[in-house]
Structures are given as structure tokens and as C-alpha cells.
Amino acid sequence: MNKTIRNIGIGLFLAGAAFQIEEIVEKEEITSTSTSTEDDYEQAQQELTEVKKQLAELQLDLNTAQQDQTNATDKVVETATTEQTPTVASMTLSVEVGMASSEISAQLAEAGIILNKVDMDNYLSDQGLAERIQIGNYELNSSMSLKQIAETITR
């Protein structure tokens, strides 16, 4: 009887040790997997940043193409009518302390300098220029591209 109880005790001890070894092995596998997940996350973040930059460039190209198309349409209308000149909107933009890029974009759109305030705000943010806007007065007109406007107000 004592021998049977001792054998059962040894069996339980060995089973417990086997479960402990299995748990340790599984924890090591999980740790190595999480490291590769962090690397994947960093790579995905870099790709996202690159895609945002490409999107900003595409928005800029689209805006330029729209302006070119508008200018071409204006030229066709100008030639068809008697000496009408296309009007170019211009304004003096006054950038003050604490103004956000969204406020500036809204003023430009309201004055007819840009077609869409969201495009300008996204361009400034995506290019990292929103924080580099300088205080001052700037002469801007509707023939300028988003890039030219951004370069002017961030000098």
C-alpha cells in the first residue's frame, strides 16, 4: 500500500514538472512573437507616413490640375468673348500669434485664394508645415499653388 501511494506521489510530481516545463516554453514563444509584432508595427507606421506624404502630393497635383483646367477654361471663355480678362483674387493675409492652420485655410478659401480649405489644411499638416507658419502679413493671390502659398507663409 505504501509503495502504491509513493508511486502515485512520484507520478503527480513528474506530471506537475512536465506542465511547468510546457508553460515556460510557451512563454518564450509568446515573447519572441511580440518582438516581431513591434517591428511590424514600426514598419506599418513608416509606410503610413510615406502614404500620407504621397497623398498630400497627389492632392497638390490635383489642385494644380484643377487650377490649370480652370485657367484653360477661362482662356477659352476669354477668347470666345470680347476681351474679358480672368479675375485673379488677391489678399493680404495677416497671420497673428496663436492662429491655427485651419483658420488660415478658412480665410484663404473665403477670399477665393484657394478652392478648398481642407486641401490646404491637410497639405500643411502632412508636409509638417503647420507648426512652421510665421507671423506676419503676406500678399497672396489665386494664381498661386498650395505649395507656393505654403512656402510663402512658412519662410
mmCIF file with all atom_site columns, C-alpha atoms in Angstrom:
data_model
loop_
_atom_site.group_PDB
_atom_site.id
_atom_site.type_symbol
_atom_site.label_atom_id
_atom_site.label_alt_id
_atom_site.label_comp_id
_atom_site.label_asym_id
_atom_site.label_entity_id
_atom_site.label_seq_id
_atom_site.pdbx_PDB_ins_code
_atom_site.Cartn_x
_atom_site.Cartn_y
_atom_site.Cartn_z
_atom_site.occupancy
_atom_site.B_iso_or_equiv
_atom_site.pdbx_formal_charge
_atom_site.auth_seq_id
_atom_site.auth_comp_id
_atom_site.auth_asym_id
_atom_site.auth_atom_id
_atom_site.pdbx_PDB_model_num
ATOM 1   C CA . MET A 1 1   ? 0.000   0.000  0.000   1.00 0.00 ? 1   MET A CA 1
ATOM 2   C CA . ASN A 1 2   ? 2.812   2.437  0.895   1.00 0.00 ? 2   ASN A CA 1
ATOM 3   C CA . LYS A 1 3   ? 4.546   1.606  -2.362  1.00 0.00 ? 3   LYS A CA 1
ATOM 4   C CA . THR A 1 4   ? 1.404   2.415  -4.347  1.00 0.00 ? 4   THR A CA 1
ATOM 5   C CA . ILE A 1 5   ? 0.946   5.750  -2.604  1.00 0.00 ? 5   ILE A CA 1
ATOM 6   C CA . ARG A 1 6   ? 4.627   6.578  -3.174  1.00 0.00 ? 6   ARG A CA 1
ATOM 7   C CA . ASN A 1 7   ? 4.313   5.730  -6.891  1.00 0.00 ? 7   ASN A CA 1
ATOM 8   C CA . ILE A 1 8   ? 1.205   7.902  -7.205  1.00 0.00 ? 8   ILE A CA 1
ATOM 9   C CA . GLY A 1 9   ? 3.091   10.778 -5.488  1.00 0.00 ? 9   GLY A CA 1
ATOM 10  C CA . ILE A 1 10  ? 6.052   10.414 -7.852  1.00 0.00 ? 10  ILE A CA 1
ATOM 11  C CA . GLY A 1 11  ? 3.690   10.330 -10.845 1.00 0.00 ? 11  GLY A CA 1
ATOM 12  C CA . LEU A 1 12  ? 1.947   13.509 -9.699  1.00 0.00 ? 12  LEU A CA 1
ATOM 13  C CA . PHE A 1 13  ? 5.307   15.211 -9.147  1.00 0.00 ? 13  PHE A CA 1
ATOM 14  C CA . LEU A 1 14  ? 6.503   14.296 -12.652 1.00 0.00 ? 14  LEU A CA 1
ATOM 15  C CA . ALA A 1 15  ? 3.217   15.442 -14.211 1.00 0.00 ? 15  ALA A CA 1
ATOM 16  C CA . GLY A 1 16  ? 3.477   18.805 -12.409 1.00 0.00 ? 16  GLY A CA 1
ATOM 17  C CA . ALA A 1 17  ? 7.068   19.233 -13.597 1.00 0.00 ? 17  ALA A CA 1
ATOM 18  C CA . ALA A 1 18  ? 6.052   18.461 -17.195 1.00 0.00 ? 18  ALA A CA 1
ATOM 19  C CA . PHE A 1 19  ? 3.282   21.092 -17.035 1.00 0.00 ? 19  PHE A CA 1
ATOM 20  C CA . GLN A 1 20  ? 5.758   23.679 -15.674 1.00 0.00 ? 20  GLN A CA 1
ATOM 21  C CA . ILE A 1 21  ? 8.236   22.982 -18.478 1.00 0.00 ? 21  ILE A CA 1
ATOM 22  C CA . GLU A 1 22  ? 5.487   23.298 -21.084 1.00 0.00 ? 22  GLU A CA 1
ATOM 23  C CA . GLU A 1 23  ? 4.347   26.662 -19.636 1.00 0.00 ? 23  GLU A CA 1
ATOM 24  C CA . ILE A 1 24  ? 7.900   28.065 -19.690 1.00 0.00 ? 24  ILE A CA 1
ATOM 25  C CA . VAL A 1 25  ? 8.357   27.044 -23.334 1.00 0.00 ? 25  VAL A CA 1
ATOM 26  C CA . GLU A 1 26  ? 5.052   28.705 -24.334 1.00 0.00 ? 26  GLU A CA 1
ATOM 27  C CA . LYS A 1 27  ? 6.016   31.985 -22.595 1.00 0.00 ? 27  LYS A CA 1
ATOM 28  C CA . GLU A 1 28  ? 9.291   32.117 -24.544 1.00 0.00 ? 28  GLU A CA 1
ATOM 29  C CA . GLU A 1 29  ? 7.405   31.637 -27.829 1.00 0.00 ? 29  GLU A CA 1
ATOM 30  C CA . ILE A 1 30  ? 4.980   34.456 -26.956 1.00 0.00 ? 30  ILE A CA 1
ATOM 31  C CA . THR A 1 31  ? 7.846   36.835 -26.087 1.00 0.00 ? 31  THR A CA 1
ATOM 32  C CA . SER A 1 32  ? 9.635   36.246 -29.398 1.00 0.00 ? 32  SER A CA 1
ATOM 33  C CA . THR A 1 33  ? 6.366   36.744 -31.297 1.00 0.00 ? 33  THR A CA 1
ATOM 34  C CA . SER A 1 34  ? 5.697   40.094 -29.616 1.00 0.00 ? 34  SER A CA 1
ATOM 35  C CA . THR A 1 35  ? 9.113   41.406 -30.697 1.00 0.00 ? 35  THR A CA 1
ATOM 36  C CA . SER A 1 36  ? 8.356   40.718 -34.327 1.00 0.00 ? 36  SER A CA 1
ATOM 37  C CA . THR A 1 37  ? 4.936   42.332 -33.855 1.00 0.00 ? 37  THR A CA 1
ATOM 38  C CA . GLU A 1 38  ? 6.605   45.540 -32.603 1.00 0.00 ? 38  GLU A CA 1
ATOM 39  C CA . ASP A 1 39  ? 8.862   45.545 -35.667 1.00 0.00 ? 39  ASP A CA 1
ATOM 40  C CA . ASP A 1 40  ? 5.822   45.038 -37.893 1.00 0.00 ? 40  ASP A CA 1
ATOM 41  C CA . TYR A 1 41  ? 4.092   47.935 -36.143 1.00 0.00 ? 41  TYR A CA 1
ATOM 42  C CA . GLU A 1 42  ? 7.067   50.257 -36.697 1.00 0.00 ? 42  GLU A CA 1
ATOM 43  C CA . GLN A 1 43  ? 7.231   49.264 -40.369 1.00 0.00 ? 43  GLN A CA 1
ATOM 44  C CA . ALA A 1 44  ? 3.490   49.871 -40.763 1.00 0.00 ? 44  ALA A CA 1
ATOM 45  C CA . GLN A 1 45  ? 3.878   53.318 -39.164 1.00 0.00 ? 45  GLN A CA 1
ATOM 46  C CA . GLN A 1 46  ? 6.670   54.207 -41.607 1.00 0.00 ? 46  GLN A CA 1
ATOM 47  C CA . GLU A 1 47  ? 4.581   53.023 -44.542 1.00 0.00 ? 47  GLU A CA 1
ATOM 48  C CA . LEU A 1 48  ? 1.614   55.052 -43.273 1.00 0.00 ? 48  LEU A CA 1
ATOM 49  C CA . THR A 1 49  ? 3.765   58.191 -43.065 1.00 0.00 ? 49  THR A CA 1
ATOM 50  C CA . GLU A 1 50  ? 5.006   57.629 -46.607 1.00 0.00 ? 50  GLU A CA 1
ATOM 51  C CA . VAL A 1 51  ? 1.460   57.092 -47.886 1.00 0.00 ? 51  VAL A CA 1
ATOM 52  C CA . LYS A 1 52  ? 0.335   60.327 -46.189 1.00 0.00 ? 52  LYS A CA 1
ATOM 53  C CA . LYS A 1 53  ? 3.124   62.233 -47.928 1.00 0.00 ? 53  LYS A CA 1
ATOM 54  C CA . GLN A 1 54  ? 2.181   60.703 -51.259 1.00 0.00 ? 54  GLN A CA 1
ATOM 55  C CA . LEU A 1 55  ? -1.463  61.605 -50.645 1.00 0.00 ? 55  LEU A CA 1
ATOM 56  C CA . ALA A 1 56  ? -0.534  65.220 -49.895 1.00 0.00 ? 56  ALA A CA 1
ATOM 57  C CA . GLU A 1 57  ? 1.478   65.375 -53.124 1.00 0.00 ? 57  GLU A CA 1
ATOM 58  C CA . LEU A 1 58  ? -1.433  63.893 -55.074 1.00 0.00 ? 58  LEU A CA 1
ATOM 59  C CA . GLN A 1 59  ? -3.816  66.421 -53.539 1.00 0.00 ? 59  GLN A CA 1
ATOM 60  C CA . LEU A 1 60  ? -1.423  69.179 -54.518 1.00 0.00 ? 60  LEU A CA 1
ATOM 61  C CA . ASP A 1 61  ? -1.184  67.819 -58.071 1.00 0.00 ? 61  ASP A CA 1
ATOM 62  C CA . LEU A 1 62  ? -4.971  67.529 -58.260 1.00 0.00 ? 62  LEU A CA 1
ATOM 63  C CA . ASN A 1 63  ? -5.425  71.096 -57.037 1.00 0.00 ? 63  ASN A CA 1
ATOM 64  C CA . THR A 1 64  ? -2.854  72.341 -59.553 1.00 0.00 ? 64  THR A CA 1
ATOM 65  C CA . ALA A 1 65  ? -4.573  70.394 -62.328 1.00 0.00 ? 65  ALA A CA 1
ATOM 66  C CA . GLN A 1 66  ? -7.934  71.848 -61.307 1.00 0.00 ? 66  GLN A CA 1
ATOM 67  C CA . GLN A 1 67  ? -6.460  75.346 -61.335 1.00 0.00 ? 67  GLN A CA 1
ATOM 68  C CA . ASP A 1 68  ? -4.865  74.687 -64.738 1.00 0.00 ? 68  ASP A CA 1
ATOM 69  C CA . GLN A 1 69  ? -8.180  73.386 -66.043 1.00 0.00 ? 69  GLN A CA 1
ATOM 70  C CA . THR A 1 70  ? -9.966  76.432 -64.633 1.00 0.00 ? 70  THR A CA 1
ATOM 71  C CA . ASN A 1 71  ? -7.349  78.694 -66.194 1.00 0.00 ? 71  ASN A CA 1
ATOM 72  C CA . ALA A 1 72  ? -7.679  76.875 -69.533 1.00 0.00 ? 72  ALA A CA 1
ATOM 73  C CA . THR A 1 73  ? -11.473 77.223 -69.369 1.00 0.00 ? 73  THR A CA 1
ATOM 74  C CA . ASP A 1 74  ? -11.094 80.893 -68.511 1.00 0.00 ? 74  ASP A CA 1
ATOM 75  C CA . LYS A 1 75  ? -8.805  81.349 -71.530 1.00 0.00 ? 75  LYS A CA 1
ATOM 76  C CA . VAL A 1 76  ? -11.336 79.653 -73.821 1.00 0.00 ? 76  VAL A CA 1
ATOM 77  C CA . VAL A 1 77  ? -14.105 81.855 -72.457 1.00 0.00 ? 77  VAL A CA 1
ATOM 78  C CA . GLU A 1 78  ? -11.809 84.864 -72.780 1.00 0.00 ? 78  GLU A CA 1
ATOM 79  C CA . THR A 1 79  ? -11.147 84.152 -76.443 1.00 0.00 ? 79  THR A CA 1
ATOM 80  C CA . ALA A 1 80  ? -14.813 83.476 -77.133 1.00 0.00 ? 80  ALA A CA 1
ATOM 81  C CA . THR A 1 81  ? -15.963 86.723 -75.531 1.00 0.00 ? 81  THR A CA 1
ATOM 82  C CA . THR A 1 82  ? -14.734 90.198 -76.207 1.00 0.00 ? 82  THR A CA 1
ATOM 83  C CA . GLU A 1 83  ? -11.561 90.875 -74.256 1.00 0.00 ? 83  GLU A CA 1
ATOM 84  C CA . GLN A 1 84  ? -12.683 89.659 -70.836 1.00 0.00 ? 84  GLN A CA 1
ATOM 85  C CA . THR A 1 85  ? -9.758  89.123 -68.523 1.00 0.00 ? 85  THR A CA 1
ATOM 86  C CA . PRO A 1 86  ? -9.957  86.434 -65.863 1.00 0.00 ? 86  PRO A CA 1
ATOM 87  C CA . THR A 1 87  ? -10.030 87.892 -62.407 1.00 0.00 ? 87  THR A CA 1
ATOM 88  C CA . VAL A 1 88  ? -7.288  86.898 -60.023 1.00 0.00 ? 88  VAL A CA 1
ATOM 89  C CA . ALA A 1 89  ? -8.295  87.177 -56.409 1.00 0.00 ? 89  ALA A CA 1
ATOM 90  C CA . SER A 1 90  ? -5.653  88.664 -54.157 1.00 0.00 ? 90  SER A CA 1
ATOM 91  C CA . MET A 1 91  ? -5.438  89.460 -50.490 1.00 0.00 ? 91  MET A CA 1
ATOM 92  C CA . THR A 1 92  ? -3.099  90.394 -47.699 1.00 0.00 ? 92  THR A CA 1
ATOM 93  C CA . LEU A 1 93  ? -3.113  87.541 -45.221 1.00 0.00 ? 93  LEU A CA 1
ATOM 94  C CA . SER A 1 94  ? -2.361  88.663 -41.682 1.00 0.00 ? 94  SER A CA 1
ATOM 95  C CA . VAL A 1 95  ? -1.046  85.777 -39.571 1.00 0.00 ? 95  VAL A CA 1
ATOM 96  C CA . GLU A 1 96  ? -1.238  86.505 -35.854 1.00 0.00 ? 96  GLU A CA 1
ATOM 97  C CA . VAL A 1 97  ? 0.007   84.731 -32.744 1.00 0.00 ? 97  VAL A CA 1
ATOM 98  C CA . GLY A 1 98  ? -1.991  81.587 -31.961 1.00 0.00 ? 98  GLY A CA 1
ATOM 99  C CA . MET A 1 99  ? -3.617  81.185 -35.374 1.00 0.00 ? 99  MET A CA 1
ATOM 100 C CA . ALA A 1 100 ? -4.090  77.568 -36.411 1.00 0.00 ? 100 ALA A CA 1
ATOM 101 C CA . SER A 1 101 ? -3.542  76.327 -39.944 1.00 0.00 ? 101 SER A CA 1
ATOM 102 C CA . SER A 1 102 ? -7.278  75.599 -40.185 1.00 0.00 ? 102 SER A CA 1
ATOM 103 C CA . GLU A 1 103 ? -8.081  79.276 -39.501 1.00 0.00 ? 103 GLU A CA 1
ATOM 104 C CA . ILE A 1 104 ? -5.602  80.395 -42.149 1.00 0.00 ? 104 ILE A CA 1
ATOM 105 C CA . SER A 1 105 ? -7.003  77.889 -44.650 1.00 0.00 ? 105 SER A CA 1
ATOM 106 C CA . ALA A 1 106 ? -10.539 79.109 -43.957 1.00 0.00 ? 106 ALA A CA 1
ATOM 107 C CA . GLN A 1 107 ? -9.509  82.747 -44.572 1.00 0.00 ? 107 GLN A CA 1
ATOM 108 C CA . LEU A 1 108 ? -7.803  81.807 -47.850 1.00 0.00 ? 108 LEU A CA 1
ATOM 109 C CA . ALA A 1 109 ? -10.859 79.888 -49.060 1.00 0.00 ? 109 ALA A CA 1
ATOM 110 C CA . GLU A 1 110 ? -13.208 82.688 -48.036 1.00 0.00 ? 110 GLU A CA 1
ATOM 111 C CA . ALA A 1 111 ? -11.108 85.207 -50.003 1.00 0.00 ? 111 ALA A CA 1
ATOM 112 C CA . GLY A 1 112 ? -11.125 82.942 -53.089 1.00 0.00 ? 112 GLY A CA 1
ATOM 113 C CA . ILE A 1 113 ? -7.368  82.337 -52.988 1.00 0.00 ? 113 ILE A CA 1
ATOM 114 C CA . ILE A 1 114 ? -7.784  78.551 -52.714 1.00 0.00 ? 114 ILE A CA 1
ATOM 115 C CA . LEU A 1 115 ? -10.591 76.267 -53.823 1.00 0.00 ? 115 LEU A CA 1
ATOM 116 C CA . ASN A 1 116 ? -10.835 74.072 -50.741 1.00 0.00 ? 116 ASN A CA 1
ATOM 117 C CA . LYS A 1 117 ? -9.758  74.901 -47.183 1.00 0.00 ? 117 LYS A CA 1
ATOM 118 C CA . VAL A 1 118 ? -9.487  71.196 -46.243 1.00 0.00 ? 118 VAL A CA 1
ATOM 119 C CA . ASP A 1 119 ? -6.911  70.577 -49.001 1.00 0.00 ? 119 ASP A CA 1
ATOM 120 C CA . MET A 1 120 ? -4.737  73.420 -47.738 1.00 0.00 ? 120 MET A CA 1
ATOM 121 C CA . ASP A 1 121 ? -5.011  72.360 -44.092 1.00 0.00 ? 121 ASP A CA 1
ATOM 122 C CA . ASN A 1 122 ? -4.196  68.721 -44.984 1.00 0.00 ? 122 ASN A CA 1
ATOM 123 C CA . TYR A 1 123 ? -1.251  69.808 -47.129 1.00 0.00 ? 123 TYR A CA 1
ATOM 124 C CA . LEU A 1 124 ? 0.226   71.902 -44.308 1.00 0.00 ? 124 LEU A CA 1
ATOM 125 C CA . SER A 1 125 ? -0.259  69.089 -41.780 1.00 0.00 ? 125 SER A CA 1
ATOM 126 C CA . ASP A 1 126 ? 1.014   66.272 -43.986 1.00 0.00 ? 126 ASP A CA 1
ATOM 127 C CA . GLN A 1 127 ? 4.125   68.199 -45.012 1.00 0.00 ? 127 GLN A CA 1
ATOM 128 C CA . GLY A 1 128 ? 4.883   69.147 -41.387 1.00 0.00 ? 128 GLY A CA 1
ATOM 129 C CA . LEU A 1 129 ? 4.466   72.839 -42.169 1.00 0.00 ? 129 LEU A CA 1
ATOM 130 C CA . ALA A 1 130 ? 1.534   73.646 -39.852 1.00 0.00 ? 130 ALA A CA 1
ATOM 131 C CA . GLU A 1 131 ? 3.918   74.312 -36.955 1.00 0.00 ? 131 GLU A CA 1
ATOM 132 C CA . ARG A 1 132 ? 6.288   76.402 -39.096 1.00 0.00 ? 132 ARG A CA 1
ATOM 133 C CA . ILE A 1 133 ? 3.833   79.152 -40.121 1.00 0.00 ? 133 ILE A CA 1
ATOM 134 C CA . GLN A 1 134 ? 5.378   82.555 -39.444 1.00 0.00 ? 134 GLN A CA 1
ATOM 135 C CA . ILE A 1 135 ? 3.621   85.599 -38.010 1.00 0.00 ? 135 ILE A CA 1
ATOM 136 C CA . GLY A 1 136 ? 3.317   88.489 -40.453 1.00 0.00 ? 136 GLY A CA 1
ATOM 137 C CA . ASN A 1 137 ? 1.470   89.917 -43.450 1.00 0.00 ? 137 ASN A CA 1
ATOM 138 C CA . TYR A 1 138 ? 1.610   88.094 -46.785 1.00 0.00 ? 138 TYR A CA 1
ATOM 139 C CA . GLU A 1 139 ? 0.437   89.136 -50.257 1.00 0.00 ? 139 GLU A CA 1
ATOM 140 C CA . LEU A 1 140 ? -1.280  86.098 -51.820 1.00 0.00 ? 140 LEU A CA 1
ATOM 141 C CA . ASN A 1 141 ? -3.340  85.576 -54.963 1.00 0.00 ? 141 ASN A CA 1
ATOM 142 C CA . SER A 1 142 ? -5.435  82.846 -56.516 1.00 0.00 ? 142 SER A CA 1
ATOM 143 C CA . SER A 1 143 ? -2.875  82.055 -59.208 1.00 0.00 ? 143 SER A CA 1
ATOM 144 C CA . MET A 1 144 ? -0.536  80.626 -56.546 1.00 0.00 ? 144 MET A CA 1
ATOM 145 C CA . SER A 1 145 ? -0.464  76.883 -55.911 1.00 0.00 ? 145 SER A CA 1
ATOM 146 C CA . LEU A 1 146 ? -0.865  75.360 -52.447 1.00 0.00 ? 146 LEU A CA 1
ATOM 147 C CA . LYS A 1 147 ? 2.861   74.709 -52.381 1.00 0.00 ? 147 LYS A CA 1
ATOM 148 C CA . GLN A 1 148 ? 3.682   78.341 -53.245 1.00 0.00 ? 148 GLN A CA 1
ATOM 149 C CA . ILE A 1 149 ? 1.303   79.624 -50.572 1.00 0.00 ? 149 ILE A CA 1
ATOM 150 C CA . ALA A 1 150 ? 2.786   77.234 -48.010 1.00 0.00 ? 150 ALA A CA 1
ATOM 151 C CA . GLU A 1 151 ? 6.333   78.308 -48.915 1.00 0.00 ? 151 GLU A CA 1
ATOM 152 C CA . THR A 1 152 ? 5.345   81.957 -48.583 1.00 0.00 ? 152 THR A CA 1
ATOM 153 C CA . ILE A 1 153 ? 3.787   81.701 -45.117 1.00 0.00 ? 153 ILE A CA 1
ATOM 154 C CA . THR A 1 154 ? 6.444   79.368 -43.647 1.00 0.00 ? 154 THR A CA 1
ATOM 155 C CA . ARG A 1 155 ? 9.586   81.361 -44.520 1.00 0.00 ? 155 ARG A CA 1
#
